[in-house]
Amino acid sequence: MAATTEAPPPGDPAPELLEGRLWVDGCFDFFHHGHAGAVVQARQLGDELYVGVHSDEAILENKGPTVMTLRERLLSTDACRWVTKSVPDAPYVTSLDWISHFGCKYVVHGDDITSDSSGEDCYRFVKAANRFKVVKRTPSISTTDLVGRMLLCTRSHFIKSLEKTLAGKEGPGTDAERKAEGEAMKERIKLYATDETAKNPGVDVWFWSSEDDAAKKDSSKSAARTFKELFKGAGLKPGQRVVYVDGGFDLFSSGHIAFLRCVTQVEEDLARKEGWYARQAVDERKGKGADYGPVFVVAGVHDDEVINSWKGVNYPIMNIYERGLCVLQCRYINAVIFGAPFTPTKKYLSSLPWGTPDAVYHGPTSFMPLTTDVYTAPKEMGIYCEIGHHEFEDVNAGTIVQRIMKSRDLYEARQKAKGMKADIEAAARHREILEEEQQKKESAQRD
């Protein structure tokens, strides 16, 4: 089959195709844990992962309007721990010239078919060249699903207790089904908590549990609460400053990512002034193993009911499990606490598993209608820090929903088209399976 006529990108091409350098491409519209699931599985297959991000125009032509801009979508892929390099304006139909230009021998994609505007497989050229690898698609989530939640204002995705759900004690189905689902969810959390190689423990994962549900809304109301470790990560390294951030992280938008990046940059600037990056300090750390950064960022993620009690309607759009996975995959995060209290009290902060934080950071704006100052304790402790204004400070779940509602007709048309396209893709997949079976039969007959 002939290659595409898509011109390769500008710049010097890679000198050779590298077996361990893989390519993944997509729209990555408000980068969610489904995207991260494909990325982490792809990263496990090689040593480097290049991610191609389609332009707004290409997506509009082949799929429908994007919710997030190309700049926002690139910010998301750049922030993913397993991504080596993001490549903008990647062709919608994956081109051999493009991936070869970057030295990528193989393309990785989920086991679902993606088609272009004419209904043809977007990966037909790399498949014909035997340069295609398949990973499992993340179940029960897609950008289309999330847009549907926004348009229909559903609440059925909420999780009452993530800890009990993971233990198989809550959720739909039989006892056996709940247990199986809980184990699958735990395995996914463990996978998303891996380091940049996607093979070793990376992020510490904890629960903040309370026997009294009221304590999750106001941590001063109950003493019956404890930290429980779910997975051990790389852990706190000598000399690192511990900083704490918290929030709903709903839809894990460019606003959240830019804030977390700013926190890391502020801490790196502080460390640079104190000699962290001096040659002698770097050599000492390398002498004891691999070098590492100066900051250990702990992210507290609030429960669904806490967010809903403040924002109402059908917020959060993503449940705590989904939001937690989004936070876990972010390269700016070192630890996650599920079920963190909305108000971080002195008692809570001083009992963190890594010790009292050196700083508690908050962004320039509040995404919830607060009537009280929930950061009174860290201010009194002298550890409260506020990040200044940044480009995406006004982007949050609410503004994303507003974008959807502003162009509701376009997105409803996209939902309908996606359904029709799914039927075509399913038929194409069925044909592929039949062809594979036929090839196996013919091969067996020849043997």
Coordinates of C-alpha atoms in Angstrom, one line a residue:
M1 CA 0.0 0.0 0.0
A2 CA 1.3 3.4 -0.9
A3 CA 2.5 5.8 1.8
T4 CA 0.8 9.1 2.5
T5 CA 1.9 12.2 0.8
E6 CA 2.0 14.1 4.1
A7 CA 5.2 16.2 4.1
P8 CA 7.5 15.4 7.1
P9 CA 8.0 18.1 9.7
P10 CA 10.7 20.7 9.4
G11 CA 14.1 20.2 11.1
D12 CA 16.8 17.6 11.0
P13 CA 15.5 14.0 10.9
A14 CA 16.7 11.3 13.3
P15 CA 19.7 9.4 11.8
E16 CA 18.0 6.0 12.2
L17 CA 14.9 4.2 13.3
L18 CA 15.3 3.3 16.9
E19 CA 13.7 0.0 18.2
G20 CA 12.9 1.5 21.6
R21 CA 11.5 4.8 20.4
L22 CA 7.8 4.6 20.0
W23 CA 5.1 6.9 18.6
V24 CA 1.6 7.6 19.9
D25 CA -0.7 10.2 18.4
G26 CA -4.2 11.5 19.1
C27 CA -6.4 14.5 19.9
F28 CA -5.9 14.3 23.7
D29 CA -8.8 16.6 24.3
F30 CA -8.8 17.5 28.0
F31 CA -6.2 14.8 28.6
H32 CA -8.0 12.2 30.8
H33 CA -7.0 8.8 32.3
G34 CA -8.1 7.0 29.1
H35 CA -5.4 8.8 27.2
A36 CA -2.9 8.2 30.0
G37 CA -3.8 4.5 29.9
A38 CA -2.7 4.2 26.3
V39 CA 0.4 6.3 26.9
V40 CA 1.6 4.3 29.9
Q41 CA 1.1 1.0 28.1
A42 CA 3.0 2.3 25.1
R43 CA 5.9 3.5 27.4
Q44 CA 6.2 0.0 28.8
L45 CA 7.0 -1.3 25.3
G46 CA 10.1 0.9 24.8
D47 CA 12.6 3.3 26.1
E48 CA 11.3 6.6 24.7
L49 CA 7.8 7.8 23.8
Y50 CA 7.0 10.5 21.3
V51 CA 3.4 11.8 21.3
G52 CA 2.0 13.4 18.2
V53 CA -0.9 15.9 18.9
H54 CA -3.3 16.7 16.0
S55 CA -4.1 20.3 15.2
D56 CA -7.5 21.9 16.0
E57 CA -8.2 22.1 12.2
A58 CA -7.4 18.4 11.5
I59 CA -9.6 17.3 14.4
L60 CA -12.5 19.5 13.3
E61 CA -12.3 18.0 9.8
N62 CA -12.2 14.4 10.9
K63 CA -14.0 14.3 14.2
G64 CA -15.6 17.5 15.3
P65 CA -14.7 20.6 17.4
T66 CA -12.2 20.3 20.2
V67 CA -12.9 21.5 23.7
M68 CA -9.3 22.5 24.4
T69 CA -6.9 24.4 22.2
L70 CA -3.8 22.8 20.7
R71 CA -1.7 24.8 23.2
E72 CA -3.7 23.4 26.1
R73 CA -3.5 19.9 24.7
L74 CA 0.2 20.1 24.3
L75 CA 0.5 21.4 27.9
S76 CA -1.3 18.2 29.0
T77 CA 0.9 15.8 27.0
D78 CA 4.1 17.6 28.1
A79 CA 3.0 17.1 31.7
C80 CA 2.5 13.3 31.4
R81 CA 5.2 11.5 33.2
W82 CA 5.8 8.9 30.5
V83 CA 6.1 11.2 27.5
T84 CA 9.5 11.9 26.2
K85 CA 8.6 14.5 23.6
S86 CA 5.3 16.1 22.4
V87 CA 5.0 16.9 18.7
P88 CA 2.4 19.4 17.5
D89 CA 0.4 19.3 14.3
A90 CA 0.8 15.6 13.7
P91 CA -1.2 14.3 10.7
Y92 CA -4.5 12.8 11.5
V93 CA -3.7 9.8 9.3
T94 CA -0.4 8.6 10.7
S95 CA 2.3 9.0 8.2
L96 CA 5.4 6.8 7.8
D97 CA 7.4 9.8 6.9
W98 CA 6.4 11.6 10.1
I99 CA 7.2 8.9 12.5
S100 CA 10.4 8.0 10.6
H101 CA 11.5 11.6 10.8
F102 CA 11.6 11.3 14.6
G103 CA 13.3 8.0 14.6
C104 CA 10.2 6.1 15.8
K105 CA 10.1 2.6 14.4
Y106 CA 6.6 1.6 15.8
V107 CA 3.3 3.3 16.4
V108 CA 1.2 2.2 19.4
H109 CA -2.6 2.5 19.7
G110 CA -5.5 1.0 21.5
D111 CA -7.3 -2.1 20.3
D112 CA -10.1 0.1 18.9
I113 CA -10.1 1.4 15.3
T114 CA -9.8 5.1 14.6
S115 CA -11.0 6.3 11.2
D116 CA -10.6 9.6 9.3
S117 CA -13.4 11.6 7.7
S118 CA -13.7 9.2 4.8
G119 CA -14.2 6.2 7.2
E120 CA -10.7 4.7 6.5
D121 CA -8.4 3.4 9.2
C122 CA -6.0 6.2 10.4
Y123 CA -3.3 3.6 10.9
R124 CA -3.6 1.8 7.6
F125 CA -0.1 2.8 6.4
V126 CA 1.8 1.8 9.5
K127 CA -0.2 -1.4 9.7
A128 CA 0.7 -2.3 6.1
A129 CA 4.4 -1.6 7.0
N130 CA 4.2 -3.9 10.0
R131 CA 5.1 -0.9 12.3
F132 CA 2.1 -1.0 14.5
K133 CA 1.7 -2.3 18.1
V134 CA -1.6 -2.7 20.0
V135 CA -2.4 -2.1 23.6
K136 CA -5.7 -2.4 25.5
R137 CA -8.1 0.4 25.4
T138 CA -9.0 1.9 28.9
P139 CA -12.6 0.8 29.6
S140 CA -15.5 3.0 30.4
I141 CA -14.0 6.4 29.6
S142 CA -13.6 8.6 26.6
T143 CA -13.7 12.3 25.7
T144 CA -17.2 11.6 24.2
D145 CA -18.3 10.1 27.6
L146 CA -17.2 13.1 29.5
V147 CA -18.9 15.5 27.1
G148 CA -22.0 13.4 27.5
R149 CA -21.9 13.8 31.3
M150 CA -21.7 17.6 30.8
L151 CA -24.6 17.8 28.3
L152 CA -26.9 15.4 30.3
C153 CA -25.9 16.6 33.8
T154 CA -25.6 13.0 35.0
R155 CA -24.5 12.0 38.6
S156 CA -24.4 8.3 38.3
H157 CA -20.6 8.3 38.0
F158 CA -20.1 9.5 41.6
I159 CA -18.3 7.2 44.1
K160 CA -19.3 7.3 47.7
S161 CA -16.2 5.7 49.1
L162 CA -13.2 4.9 46.9
E163 CA -11.6 2.9 49.7
K164 CA -14.7 0.7 50.0
T165 CA -15.1 0.5 46.2
L166 CA -11.5 -0.8 45.8
A167 CA -12.2 -3.3 48.6
G168 CA -15.2 -4.6 46.7
K169 CA -17.6 -3.4 49.4
E170 CA -19.4 -0.8 47.3
G171 CA -20.6 -0.4 43.7
P172 CA -23.0 -2.1 41.3
G173 CA -23.2 -5.8 40.6
T174 CA -22.8 -9.0 42.7
D175 CA -20.2 -9.4 45.4
A176 CA -17.9 -11.2 43.0
E177 CA -18.3 -8.5 40.4
R178 CA -17.6 -5.8 42.9
K179 CA -14.5 -7.6 44.1
A180 CA -13.2 -8.1 40.6
E181 CA -13.9 -4.5 39.7
G182 CA -12.2 -3.3 42.8
E183 CA -9.1 -5.3 42.1
A184 CA -9.0 -4.0 38.5
M185 CA -9.2 -0.4 39.7
K186 CA -6.4 -1.0 42.2
E187 CA -4.2 -2.4 39.5
R188 CA -4.9 0.6 37.4
I189 CA -4.0 3.0 40.2
K190 CA -0.7 1.0 40.7
L191 CA 0.0 1.3 37.0
Y192 CA -0.6 5.0 36.9
A193 CA 1.7 5.5 40.0
T194 CA 4.7 4.1 38.2
D195 CA 7.8 6.2 37.5
E196 CA 8.8 7.7 34.1
T197 CA 9.8 4.2 32.8
A198 CA 6.3 2.9 33.6
K199 CA 7.9 -0.1 35.2
N200 CA 8.9 0.9 38.7
P201 CA 7.1 2.4 41.7
G202 CA 6.9 6.2 41.4
V203 CA 4.2 8.0 43.2
D204 CA 3.2 7.3 46.9
V205 CA -0.5 6.7 47.2
W206 CA -2.5 7.1 50.4
F207 CA -6.0 7.4 51.8
W208 CA -7.1 9.9 54.4
S209 CA -9.9 7.9 56.0
S210 CA -12.5 8.9 58.5
E211 CA -15.3 7.0 60.3
D212 CA -17.2 10.2 60.4
D213 CA -18.3 11.4 56.9
A214 CA -18.6 14.9 58.2
A215 CA -14.9 15.0 58.8
K216 CA -14.2 14.9 55.1
K217 CA -16.0 18.3 54.7
D218 CA -14.5 19.8 57.9
S219 CA -11.5 18.0 59.3
S220 CA -12.0 19.7 62.7
K221 CA -15.3 17.7 63.4
S222 CA -13.8 14.3 64.0
A223 CA -10.7 12.7 65.5
A224 CA -11.5 9.3 64.0
R225 CA -9.3 9.7 60.9
T226 CA -6.1 8.1 59.8
F227 CA -3.7 7.9 56.9
K228 CA -3.6 4.5 55.2
E229 CA -1.0 3.6 52.6
L230 CA -2.3 2.0 49.4
F231 CA 1.0 1.9 47.3
K232 CA 4.6 2.7 48.2
G233 CA 6.3 4.9 45.6
A234 CA 9.8 6.2 45.2
G235 CA 9.4 8.1 48.4
L236 CA 10.9 11.3 49.8
K237 CA 14.6 11.8 49.0
P238 CA 17.2 13.5 51.3
G239 CA 17.1 17.3 51.1
Q240 CA 13.8 17.5 49.2
R241 CA 11.3 20.1 50.4
V242 CA 7.8 18.7 51.0
V243 CA 5.0 20.9 49.5
Y244 CA 1.3 20.3 49.7
V245 CA -1.4 21.2 47.2
D246 CA -5.1 20.2 47.2
G247 CA -8.2 20.4 45.2
G248 CA -10.9 18.6 43.1
F249 CA -8.7 18.5 40.0
D250 CA -11.9 17.9 38.0
L251 CA -11.2 17.3 34.3
F252 CA -7.6 17.9 35.1
S253 CA -7.4 21.0 32.9
S254 CA -4.7 23.3 31.7
G255 CA -5.5 25.5 34.8
H256 CA -4.5 22.6 37.1
I257 CA -1.4 21.6 35.1
A258 CA -0.1 25.2 34.7
F259 CA -0.5 25.7 38.5
L260 CA 1.4 22.5 39.3
R261 CA 4.1 23.4 36.8
C262 CA 4.4 26.9 38.5
V263 CA 4.8 25.2 41.9
T264 CA 7.6 23.1 40.6
Q265 CA 9.3 26.1 38.9
V266 CA 9.1 28.2 42.1
E267 CA 10.6 25.4 44.2
E268 CA 13.4 24.8 41.6
D269 CA 14.2 28.5 41.5
L270 CA 14.4 28.5 45.3
A271 CA 16.6 25.4 45.3
R272 CA 18.9 26.9 42.6
K273 CA 19.6 29.9 44.9
E274 CA 20.5 27.5 47.7
G275 CA 23.0 25.6 45.6
W276 CA 20.9 22.5 44.8
Y277 CA 22.2 22.5 41.2
A278 CA 25.8 23.2 42.0
R279 CA 28.2 20.6 40.4
Q280 CA 29.3 19.3 43.8
A281 CA 25.8 18.8 45.0
V282 CA 24.7 17.1 41.8
D283 CA 27.8 14.8 41.9
E284 CA 27.0 13.8 45.6
R285 CA 23.5 12.8 44.7
K286 CA 24.6 10.9 41.7
G287 CA 27.2 9.2 43.8
K288 CA 24.5 7.8 45.9
G289 CA 22.3 6.8 42.9
A290 CA 20.4 8.7 40.3
D291 CA 20.0 12.5 40.6
Y292 CA 16.6 13.9 41.6
G293 CA 14.7 17.2 41.9
P294 CA 14.5 19.4 44.9
V295 CA 10.7 19.2 45.6
F296 CA 8.3 16.5 46.7
V297 CA 4.8 17.5 45.8
V298 CA 1.9 15.9 47.7
A299 CA -1.5 16.3 46.1
G300 CA -4.7 16.0 48.2
V301 CA -7.7 15.0 46.1
H302 CA -11.2 15.7 47.6
D303 CA -14.1 13.2 47.6
D304 CA -17.0 13.5 45.1
E305 CA -19.5 14.5 47.8
V306 CA -17.2 17.2 49.2
I307 CA -17.0 18.9 45.7
N308 CA -20.7 18.4 45.1
S309 CA -21.6 20.0 48.4
W310 CA -19.8 23.1 47.3
K311 CA -20.5 23.3 43.6
G312 CA -23.8 21.4 43.2
V313 CA -25.4 20.3 39.9
N314 CA -23.5 17.3 38.6
Y315 CA -20.0 18.3 39.7
P316 CA -17.5 16.8 39.8
I317 CA -17.7 15.7 36.1
M318 CA -15.1 13.0 36.9
N319 CA -15.3 10.9 40.0
I320 CA -12.5 10.7 42.6
Y321 CA -11.1 7.5 41.0
E322 CA -10.9 9.2 37.6
R323 CA -9.6 12.5 39.0
G324 CA -7.0 10.6 41.0
L325 CA -5.7 8.8 38.0
C326 CA -5.3 12.1 36.1
V327 CA -3.3 13.5 39.0
L328 CA -1.2 10.3 39.4
Q329 CA 0.1 10.5 35.8
C330 CA 1.3 14.1 36.1
R331 CA 5.1 14.5 36.2
Y332 CA 4.8 17.3 38.8
I333 CA 3.3 15.0 41.4
N334 CA 5.2 12.7 43.9
A335 CA 2.4 11.6 46.2
V336 CA -1.4 11.5 46.1
I337 CA -3.8 11.4 49.1
F338 CA -7.3 10.2 48.2
G339 CA -10.1 11.7 50.2
A340 CA -8.1 14.7 51.5
P341 CA -10.1 17.1 53.7
F342 CA -11.4 20.3 52.2
T343 CA -9.9 22.3 55.1
P344 CA -6.3 21.4 55.8
T345 CA -6.0 21.9 59.5
K346 CA -2.8 22.1 61.5
K347 CA -3.4 18.6 62.9
Y348 CA -3.9 17.2 59.4
L349 CA -0.8 18.9 57.9
S350 CA 1.4 18.0 60.9
S351 CA 0.4 14.3 60.6
L352 CA 1.2 13.9 56.9
P353 CA 3.2 10.7 56.3
W354 CA 6.2 12.8 55.0
G355 CA 6.1 15.2 57.9
T356 CA 4.8 18.8 58.1
P357 CA 5.1 20.4 54.7
D358 CA 7.5 23.2 54.1
A359 CA 4.9 24.9 52.0
V360 CA 1.2 24.8 51.1
Y361 CA 0.5 26.2 47.7
H362 CA -2.7 27.7 46.3
G363 CA -3.4 29.2 42.9
P364 CA -4.4 32.8 42.1
T365 CA -8.1 32.0 41.9
S366 CA -10.6 29.8 43.7
F367 CA -12.8 27.5 41.6
M368 CA -15.4 27.1 44.3
P369 CA -17.6 29.7 46.0
L370 CA -15.9 29.8 49.4
T371 CA -17.5 31.6 52.3
T372 CA -14.6 31.0 54.7
D373 CA -10.8 30.9 54.4
V374 CA -9.9 27.2 54.3
Y375 CA -6.2 28.0 54.4
T376 CA -6.2 29.7 57.8
A377 CA -4.1 26.9 59.4
P378 CA -1.2 27.0 56.9
K379 CA -1.2 30.8 57.0
E380 CA -0.9 30.7 60.8
M381 CA 1.8 28.1 60.5
G382 CA 3.7 30.4 58.1
I383 CA 3.8 27.9 55.3
Y384 CA 1.1 29.3 53.0
C385 CA 2.3 30.3 49.5
E386 CA 0.3 31.6 46.6
I387 CA 1.2 31.2 43.0
G388 CA 0.9 34.3 40.9
H389 CA -1.1 34.8 37.7
H390 CA -0.5 32.4 34.8
E391 CA -1.9 32.0 31.3
F392 CA -4.5 29.3 32.2
E393 CA -5.6 30.5 35.6
D394 CA -9.3 30.8 34.6
V395 CA -9.5 27.3 33.1
N396 CA -11.3 24.8 35.3
A397 CA -14.2 22.3 35.1
G398 CA -16.7 25.1 35.1
T399 CA -15.2 27.0 32.2
I400 CA -14.8 23.8 30.2
V401 CA -18.5 23.1 30.7
Q402 CA -19.3 26.7 29.6
R403 CA -17.3 26.0 26.4
I404 CA -19.4 23.0 25.8
M405 CA -22.7 24.7 26.4
K406 CA -21.7 27.7 24.3
S407 CA -21.4 25.5 21.3
R408 CA -23.9 22.8 22.4
D409 CA -25.3 22.2 19.0
L410 CA -21.8 21.5 17.6
Y411 CA -21.0 19.1 20.4
E412 CA -24.3 17.3 20.2
A413 CA -23.7 16.9 16.5
R414 CA -20.2 15.5 17.4
Q415 CA -21.8 13.0 19.8
K416 CA -24.2 11.8 17.1
A417 CA -21.4 11.6 14.5
K418 CA -19.2 9.7 17.0
G419 CA -22.0 7.1 17.4
M420 CA -22.3 6.7 13.6
K421 CA -18.6 6.6 13.3
A422 CA -18.3 3.9 16.0
D423 CA -20.6 1.7 14.0
I424 CA -18.4 2.1 10.9
E425 CA -15.3 1.4 13.0
A426 CA -16.9 -1.7 14.6
A427 CA -17.7 -3.0 11.2
A428 CA -14.1 -2.4 10.0
R429 CA -12.8 -4.2 13.1
H430 CA -15.1 -7.1 12.4
R431 CA -13.7 -7.3 8.9
E432 CA -10.1 -7.3 10.2
I433 CA -10.9 -10.2 12.6
L434 CA -12.4 -12.2 9.7
E435 CA -9.4 -11.5 7.5
E436 CA -7.0 -12.5 10.3
E437 CA -9.0 -15.8 10.8
Q438 CA -8.9 -16.4 7.1
Q439 CA -5.1 -15.9 7.0
K440 CA -4.7 -18.3 9.8
K441 CA -6.8 -21.0 8.1
E442 CA -4.8 -20.5 4.8
S443 CA -1.5 -20.7 6.7
A444 CA -2.7 -23.9 8.5
Q445 CA -3.7 -25.5 5.2
R446 CA -0.3 -24.7 3.6
D447 CA 1.5 -26.2 6.6

